[in-house]
Amino acid sequence: MALAPVGIDDPFLELGGHSLHAMQVHARLVNEWPIDFPLQQLFACATIAELALWIAQQQAAQLSPEMLAEFLAALEATEQAKV
């Protein structure tokens, strides 16, 4: 039986996610991203898109104002290069 594609806007719990899955995902994320990542955040963010935004916000909060300004300038330059 083929599974339907899963997208970043599909809710974790509606796809059959449960506490054991959440613990597995949490372990992988903690290894990948050097931020304080509470397990309950997986349930607070219903989708991968929401979780990615939360991670980006946590990373941005750890940057100095100078580094954040540099990052945003580089991001803006990348977006302008696409046009």
CSV table of N, CA, C and O in Angstrom, one decimal:
chain,number,residue,atom,x,y,z
A,1,MET,N,0.8,-1.2,0.0
A,1,MET,CA,0.0,0.0,0.0
A,1,MET,C,0.9,1.2,0.0
A,1,MET,O,1.8,1.4,0.8
A,2,ALA,N,0.6,2.1,-0.9
A,2,ALA,CA,1.4,3.4,-1.0
A,2,ALA,C,0.9,4.4,-0.1
A,2,ALA,O,-0.3,4.6,0.1
A,3,LEU,N,1.8,5.2,0.5
A,3,LEU,CA,1.4,6.2,1.4
A,3,LEU,C,1.3,7.5,0.6
A,3,LEU,O,2.1,7.8,-0.3
A,4,ALA,N,0.4,8.4,1.0
A,4,ALA,CA,0.3,9.7,0.4
A,4,ALA,C,1.5,10.6,0.8
A,4,ALA,O,2.0,10.4,1.9
A,5,PRO,N,2.0,11.5,-0.1
A,5,PRO,CA,3.1,12.3,0.3
A,5,PRO,C,2.7,13.2,1.6
A,5,PRO,O,1.5,13.6,1.7
A,6,VAL,N,3.7,13.4,2.4
A,6,VAL,CA,3.5,14.2,3.6
A,6,VAL,C,4.2,15.5,3.4
A,6,VAL,O,5.3,15.6,3.0
A,7,GLY,N,3.5,16.6,3.7
A,7,GLY,CA,4.0,18.0,3.5
A,7,GLY,C,4.3,18.7,4.8
A,7,GLY,O,3.9,18.2,5.9
A,8,ILE,N,4.9,19.8,4.7
A,8,ILE,CA,5.3,20.5,5.9
A,8,ILE,C,4.1,21.1,6.7
A,8,ILE,O,4.2,21.5,7.8
A,9,ASP,N,3.0,21.2,6.0
A,9,ASP,CA,1.8,21.7,6.7
A,9,ASP,C,0.8,20.7,7.2
A,9,ASP,O,-0.3,21.0,7.6
A,10,ASP,N,1.2,19.4,7.1
A,10,ASP,CA,0.4,18.3,7.6
A,10,ASP,C,0.6,18.1,9.1
A,10,ASP,O,1.7,18.1,9.6
A,11,PRO,N,-0.5,18.1,9.9
A,11,PRO,CA,-0.4,18.0,11.3
A,11,PRO,C,0.2,16.7,11.8
A,11,PRO,O,-0.3,15.6,11.4
A,12,PHE,N,1.2,16.7,12.7
A,12,PHE,CA,1.9,15.6,13.2
A,12,PHE,C,0.9,14.6,13.8
A,12,PHE,O,0.9,13.4,13.5
A,13,LEU,N,0.0,15.0,14.7
A,13,LEU,CA,-0.9,14.1,15.4
A,13,LEU,C,-1.9,13.5,14.4
A,13,LEU,O,-2.2,12.3,14.6
A,14,GLU,N,-2.4,14.3,13.5
A,14,GLU,CA,-3.3,13.7,12.5
A,14,GLU,C,-2.7,12.7,11.6
A,14,GLU,O,-3.4,11.9,11.0
A,15,LEU,N,-1.4,12.7,11.5
A,15,LEU,CA,-0.7,11.7,10.7
A,15,LEU,C,-0.3,10.4,11.4
A,15,LEU,O,0.3,9.5,10.9
A,16,GLY,N,-0.8,10.4,12.7
A,16,GLY,CA,-0.5,9.2,13.5
A,16,GLY,C,0.6,9.4,14.5
A,16,GLY,O,1.0,8.5,15.2
A,17,GLY,N,1.1,10.6,14.6
A,17,GLY,CA,2.2,10.9,15.6
A,17,GLY,C,1.7,10.7,17.0
A,17,GLY,O,0.5,11.0,17.3
A,18,HIS,N,2.5,10.2,17.8
A,18,HIS,CA,2.2,10.0,19.2
A,18,HIS,C,3.4,10.2,20.1
A,18,HIS,O,4.5,10.6,19.6
A,19,SER,N,3.4,10.0,21.4
A,19,SER,CA,4.5,10.4,22.3
A,19,SER,C,5.8,9.6,21.9
A,19,SER,O,6.8,10.2,22.0
A,20,LEU,N,5.7,8.4,21.5
A,20,LEU,CA,6.9,7.7,21.2
A,20,LEU,C,7.6,8.3,19.9
A,20,LEU,O,8.8,8.5,19.9
A,21,HIS,N,6.8,8.6,18.9
A,21,HIS,CA,7.3,9.3,17.7
A,21,HIS,C,7.9,10.6,18.1
A,21,HIS,O,8.9,11.0,17.6
A,22,ALA,N,7.2,11.3,19.0
A,22,ALA,CA,7.7,12.6,19.4
A,22,ALA,C,9.0,12.5,20.1
A,22,ALA,O,9.9,13.4,19.8
A,23,MET,N,9.2,11.5,20.9
A,23,MET,CA,10.5,11.3,21.6
A,23,MET,C,11.6,11.0,20.5
A,23,MET,O,12.7,11.5,20.7
A,24,GLN,N,11.3,10.3,19.5
A,24,GLN,CA,12.3,9.9,18.5
A,24,GLN,C,12.6,11.2,17.7
A,24,GLN,O,13.8,11.4,17.4
A,25,VAL,N,11.6,12.0,17.3
A,25,VAL,CA,11.9,13.2,16.6
A,25,VAL,C,12.7,14.2,17.4
A,25,VAL,O,13.6,14.8,17.0
A,26,HIS,N,12.3,14.3,18.7
A,26,HIS,CA,13.0,15.2,19.6
A,26,HIS,C,14.5,14.8,19.7
A,26,HIS,O,15.3,15.7,19.7
A,27,ALA,N,14.8,13.5,19.8
A,27,ALA,CA,16.2,13.1,20.0
A,27,ALA,C,17.0,13.5,18.7
A,27,ALA,O,18.1,14.0,18.8
A,28,ARG,N,16.4,13.4,17.6
A,28,ARG,CA,17.1,13.7,16.3
A,28,ARG,C,17.3,15.3,16.2
A,28,ARG,O,18.3,15.7,15.8
A,29,LEU,N,16.2,16.0,16.6
A,29,LEU,CA,16.3,17.5,16.6
A,29,LEU,C,17.4,18.0,17.5
A,29,LEU,O,18.1,18.9,17.2
A,30,VAL,N,17.4,17.5,18.7
A,30,VAL,CA,18.4,17.9,19.7
A,30,VAL,C,19.8,17.7,19.2
A,30,VAL,O,20.7,18.5,19.5
A,31,ASN,N,20.0,16.6,18.5
A,31,ASN,CA,21.3,16.3,18.0
A,31,ASN,C,21.7,17.2,16.9
A,31,ASN,O,22.8,17.5,16.6
A,32,GLU,N,20.7,17.7,16.1
A,32,GLU,CA,20.9,18.5,14.9
A,32,GLU,C,21.0,20.0,15.2
A,32,GLU,O,21.8,20.7,14.6
A,33,TRP,N,20.2,20.5,16.2
A,33,TRP,CA,20.1,21.9,16.4
A,33,TRP,C,20.6,22.3,17.8
A,33,TRP,O,20.0,21.8,18.8
A,34,PRO,N,21.6,23.1,18.0
A,34,PRO,CA,22.1,23.5,19.3
A,34,PRO,C,21.2,24.5,20.0
A,34,PRO,O,21.7,25.6,20.2
A,35,ILE,N,20.0,24.2,20.3
A,35,ILE,CA,19.1,25.1,21.0
A,35,ILE,C,18.4,24.3,22.2
A,35,ILE,O,18.4,23.1,22.1
A,36,ASP,N,17.9,25.0,23.1
A,36,ASP,CA,17.1,24.4,24.2
A,36,ASP,C,15.8,24.0,23.5
A,36,ASP,O,15.0,24.9,23.1
A,37,PHE,N,15.5,22.7,23.5
A,37,PHE,CA,14.4,22.2,22.8
A,37,PHE,C,13.5,21.3,23.6
A,37,PHE,O,13.7,20.1,23.7
A,38,PRO,N,12.5,21.9,24.3
A,38,PRO,CA,11.6,21.1,25.2
A,38,PRO,C,10.8,20.1,24.3
A,38,PRO,O,10.3,20.5,23.3
A,39,LEU,N,10.6,18.9,24.8
A,39,LEU,CA,9.8,17.9,24.1
A,39,LEU,C,8.4,18.4,23.8
A,39,LEU,O,7.9,18.2,22.7
A,40,GLN,N,7.8,19.1,24.8
A,40,GLN,CA,6.4,19.5,24.6
A,40,GLN,C,6.3,20.5,23.4
A,40,GLN,O,5.2,20.7,22.9
A,41,GLN,N,7.4,21.1,22.9
A,41,GLN,CA,7.3,22.0,21.8
A,41,GLN,C,6.8,21.3,20.5
A,41,GLN,O,6.2,21.8,19.7
A,42,LEU,N,7.1,20.0,20.4
A,42,LEU,CA,6.6,19.2,19.3
A,42,LEU,C,5.1,19.1,19.3
A,42,LEU,O,4.5,19.1,18.2
A,43,PHE,N,4.5,19.2,20.4
A,43,PHE,CA,3.0,19.1,20.5
A,43,PHE,C,2.5,20.5,20.4
A,43,PHE,O,1.3,20.7,19.9
A,44,ALA,N,3.2,21.6,20.8
A,44,ALA,CA,2.8,22.9,20.6
A,44,ALA,C,2.8,23.4,19.2
A,44,ALA,O,2.0,24.2,18.8
A,45,CYS,N,3.7,22.8,18.4
A,45,CYS,CA,3.8,23.1,17.0
A,45,CYS,C,3.2,22.0,16.2
A,45,CYS,O,3.7,20.9,16.2
A,46,ALA,N,2.0,22.2,15.6
A,46,ALA,CA,1.3,21.1,15.0
A,46,ALA,C,1.9,20.6,13.7
A,46,ALA,O,1.7,19.4,13.4
A,47,THR,N,2.7,21.4,13.0
A,47,THR,CA,3.2,21.1,11.7
A,47,THR,C,4.7,21.3,11.7
A,47,THR,O,5.3,22.0,12.5
A,48,ILE,N,5.4,20.7,10.7
A,48,ILE,CA,6.8,20.9,10.5
A,48,ILE,C,7.1,22.4,10.2
A,48,ILE,O,8.0,23.0,10.7
A,49,ALA,N,6.2,23.1,9.5
A,49,ALA,CA,6.3,24.5,9.1
A,49,ALA,C,6.4,25.3,10.4
A,49,ALA,O,7.2,26.2,10.6
A,50,GLU,N,5.5,25.0,11.4
A,50,GLU,CA,5.4,25.8,12.6
A,50,GLU,C,6.7,25.5,13.5
A,50,GLU,O,7.2,26.4,14.1
A,51,LEU,N,7.1,24.2,13.4
A,51,LEU,CA,8.3,23.8,14.2
A,51,LEU,C,9.5,24.5,13.6
A,51,LEU,O,10.4,25.0,14.4
A,52,ALA,N,9.6,24.6,12.3
A,52,ALA,CA,10.8,25.2,11.6
A,52,ALA,C,10.8,26.7,12.0
A,52,ALA,O,11.9,27.3,12.3
A,53,LEU,N,9.7,27.4,12.0
A,53,LEU,CA,9.6,28.8,12.4
A,53,LEU,C,10.1,28.9,13.9
A,53,LEU,O,10.8,29.8,14.2
A,54,TRP,N,9.6,28.1,14.7
A,54,TRP,CA,10.0,28.2,16.2
A,54,TRP,C,11.5,28.0,16.3
A,54,TRP,O,12.2,28.7,17.0
A,55,ILE,N,12.1,27.0,15.6
A,55,ILE,CA,13.5,26.8,15.7
A,55,ILE,C,14.3,28.0,15.2
A,55,ILE,O,15.3,28.5,15.8
A,56,ALA,N,13.8,28.6,14.0
A,56,ALA,CA,14.5,29.8,13.5
A,56,ALA,C,14.4,30.9,14.5
A,56,ALA,O,15.4,31.7,14.7
A,57,GLN,N,13.3,31.1,15.2
A,57,GLN,CA,13.1,32.1,16.2
A,57,GLN,C,14.1,31.9,17.4
A,57,GLN,O,14.7,32.9,17.9
A,58,GLN,N,14.2,30.7,17.8
A,58,GLN,CA,15.1,30.4,18.9
A,58,GLN,C,16.6,30.6,18.5
A,58,GLN,O,17.3,31.2,19.3
A,59,GLN,N,16.9,30.3,17.3
A,59,GLN,CA,18.3,30.6,16.8
A,59,GLN,C,18.5,32.1,16.7
A,59,GLN,O,19.6,32.6,17.1
A,60,ALA,N,17.6,32.8,16.2
A,60,ALA,CA,17.7,34.3,16.0
A,60,ALA,C,17.9,34.9,17.4
A,60,ALA,O,18.6,35.9,17.5
A,61,ALA,N,17.2,34.4,18.4
A,61,ALA,CA,17.3,35.0,19.7
A,61,ALA,C,18.6,34.8,20.3
A,61,ALA,O,19.0,35.6,21.2
A,62,GLN,N,19.4,33.8,19.9
A,62,GLN,CA,20.7,33.6,20.4
A,62,GLN,C,21.8,34.4,19.7
A,62,GLN,O,23.0,34.5,20.1
A,63,LEU,N,21.5,35.1,18.6
A,63,LEU,CA,22.4,35.9,17.9
A,63,LEU,C,22.6,37.3,18.5
A,63,LEU,O,21.6,37.8,19.0
A,64,SER,N,23.8,37.8,18.4
A,64,SER,CA,24.0,39.2,18.8
A,64,SER,C,23.3,40.1,17.8
A,64,SER,O,23.0,39.7,16.6
A,65,PRO,N,23.0,41.3,18.1
A,65,PRO,CA,22.3,42.2,17.2
A,65,PRO,C,23.1,42.4,15.9
A,65,PRO,O,22.5,42.5,14.8
A,66,GLU,N,24.4,42.4,16.0
A,66,GLU,CA,25.3,42.6,14.8
A,66,GLU,C,25.2,41.4,13.9
A,66,GLU,O,25.1,41.5,12.7
A,67,MET,N,25.2,40.2,14.5
A,67,MET,CA,25.2,39.0,13.7
A,67,MET,C,23.8,38.8,13.1
A,67,MET,O,23.7,38.4,11.9
A,68,LEU,N,22.7,39.2,13.8
A,68,LEU,CA,21.4,39.1,13.3
A,68,LEU,C,21.2,40.1,12.1
A,68,LEU,O,20.7,39.7,11.0
A,69,ALA,N,21.8,41.3,12.2
A,69,ALA,CA,21.7,42.3,11.1
A,69,ALA,C,22.5,41.8,9.9
A,69,ALA,O,22.0,41.9,8.8
A,70,GLU,N,23.6,41.2,10.1
A,70,GLU,CA,24.4,40.6,9.0
A,70,GLU,C,23.6,39.4,8.3
A,70,GLU,O,23.6,39.3,7.1
A,71,PHE,N,23.0,38.6,9.1
A,71,PHE,CA,22.2,37.5,8.6
A,71,PHE,C,21.1,38.0,7.8
A,71,PHE,O,20.8,37.5,6.7
A,72,LEU,N,20.3,39.0,8.3
A,72,LEU,CA,19.2,39.5,7.6
A,72,LEU,C,19.6,40.2,6.3
A,72,LEU,O,18.9,40.1,5.3
A,73,ALA,N,20.7,40.9,6.3
A,73,ALA,CA,21.2,41.5,5.1
A,73,ALA,C,21.6,40.5,4.0
A,73,ALA,O,21.3,40.6,2.8
A,74,ALA,N,22.2,39.4,4.4
A,74,ALA,CA,22.6,38.3,3.5
A,74,ALA,C,21.3,37.6,3.0
A,74,ALA,O,21.2,37.3,1.8
A,75,LEU,N,20.3,37.4,3.8
A,75,LEU,CA,19.0,36.9,3.4
A,75,LEU,C,18.3,37.8,2.4
A,75,LEU,O,17.8,37.3,1.3
A,76,GLU,N,18.3,39.1,2.6
A,76,GLU,CA,17.7,40.0,1.7
A,76,GLU,C,18.5,40.0,0.4
A,76,GLU,O,17.8,40.0,-0.7
A,77,ALA,N,19.8,40.0,0.4
A,77,ALA,CA,20.6,39.9,-0.8
A,77,ALA,C,20.2,38.7,-1.6
A,77,ALA,O,20.2,38.7,-2.9
A,78,THR,N,20.1,37.6,-1.0
A,78,THR,CA,19.7,36.3,-1.6
A,78,THR,C,18.3,36.4,-2.3
A,78,THR,O,18.2,36.0,-3.4
A,79,GLU,N,17.4,37.0,-1.6
A,79,GLU,CA,16.1,37.2,-2.1
A,79,GLU,C,16.1,38.1,-3.4
A,79,GLU,O,15.4,37.8,-4.3
A,80,GLN,N,16.9,39.2,-3.3
A,80,GLN,CA,16.9,40.1,-4.4
A,80,GLN,C,17.6,39.5,-5.6
A,80,GLN,O,17.3,39.8,-6.8
A,81,ALA,N,18.6,38.6,-5.4
A,81,ALA,CA,19.3,37.9,-6.5
A,81,ALA,C,18.3,37.0,-7.2
A,81,ALA,O,18.5,36.7,-8.4
A,82,LYS,N,17.3,36.5,-6.6
A,82,LYS,CA,16.3,35.6,-7.2
A,82,LYS,C,15.5,36.3,-8.2
A,82,LYS,O,14.9,35.7,-9.1
A,83,VAL,N,15.3,37.6,-8.0
A,83,VAL,CA,14.4,38.4,-8.8
A,83,VAL,C,15.0,38.8,-10.2
A,83,VAL,O,16.0,38.7,-10.6
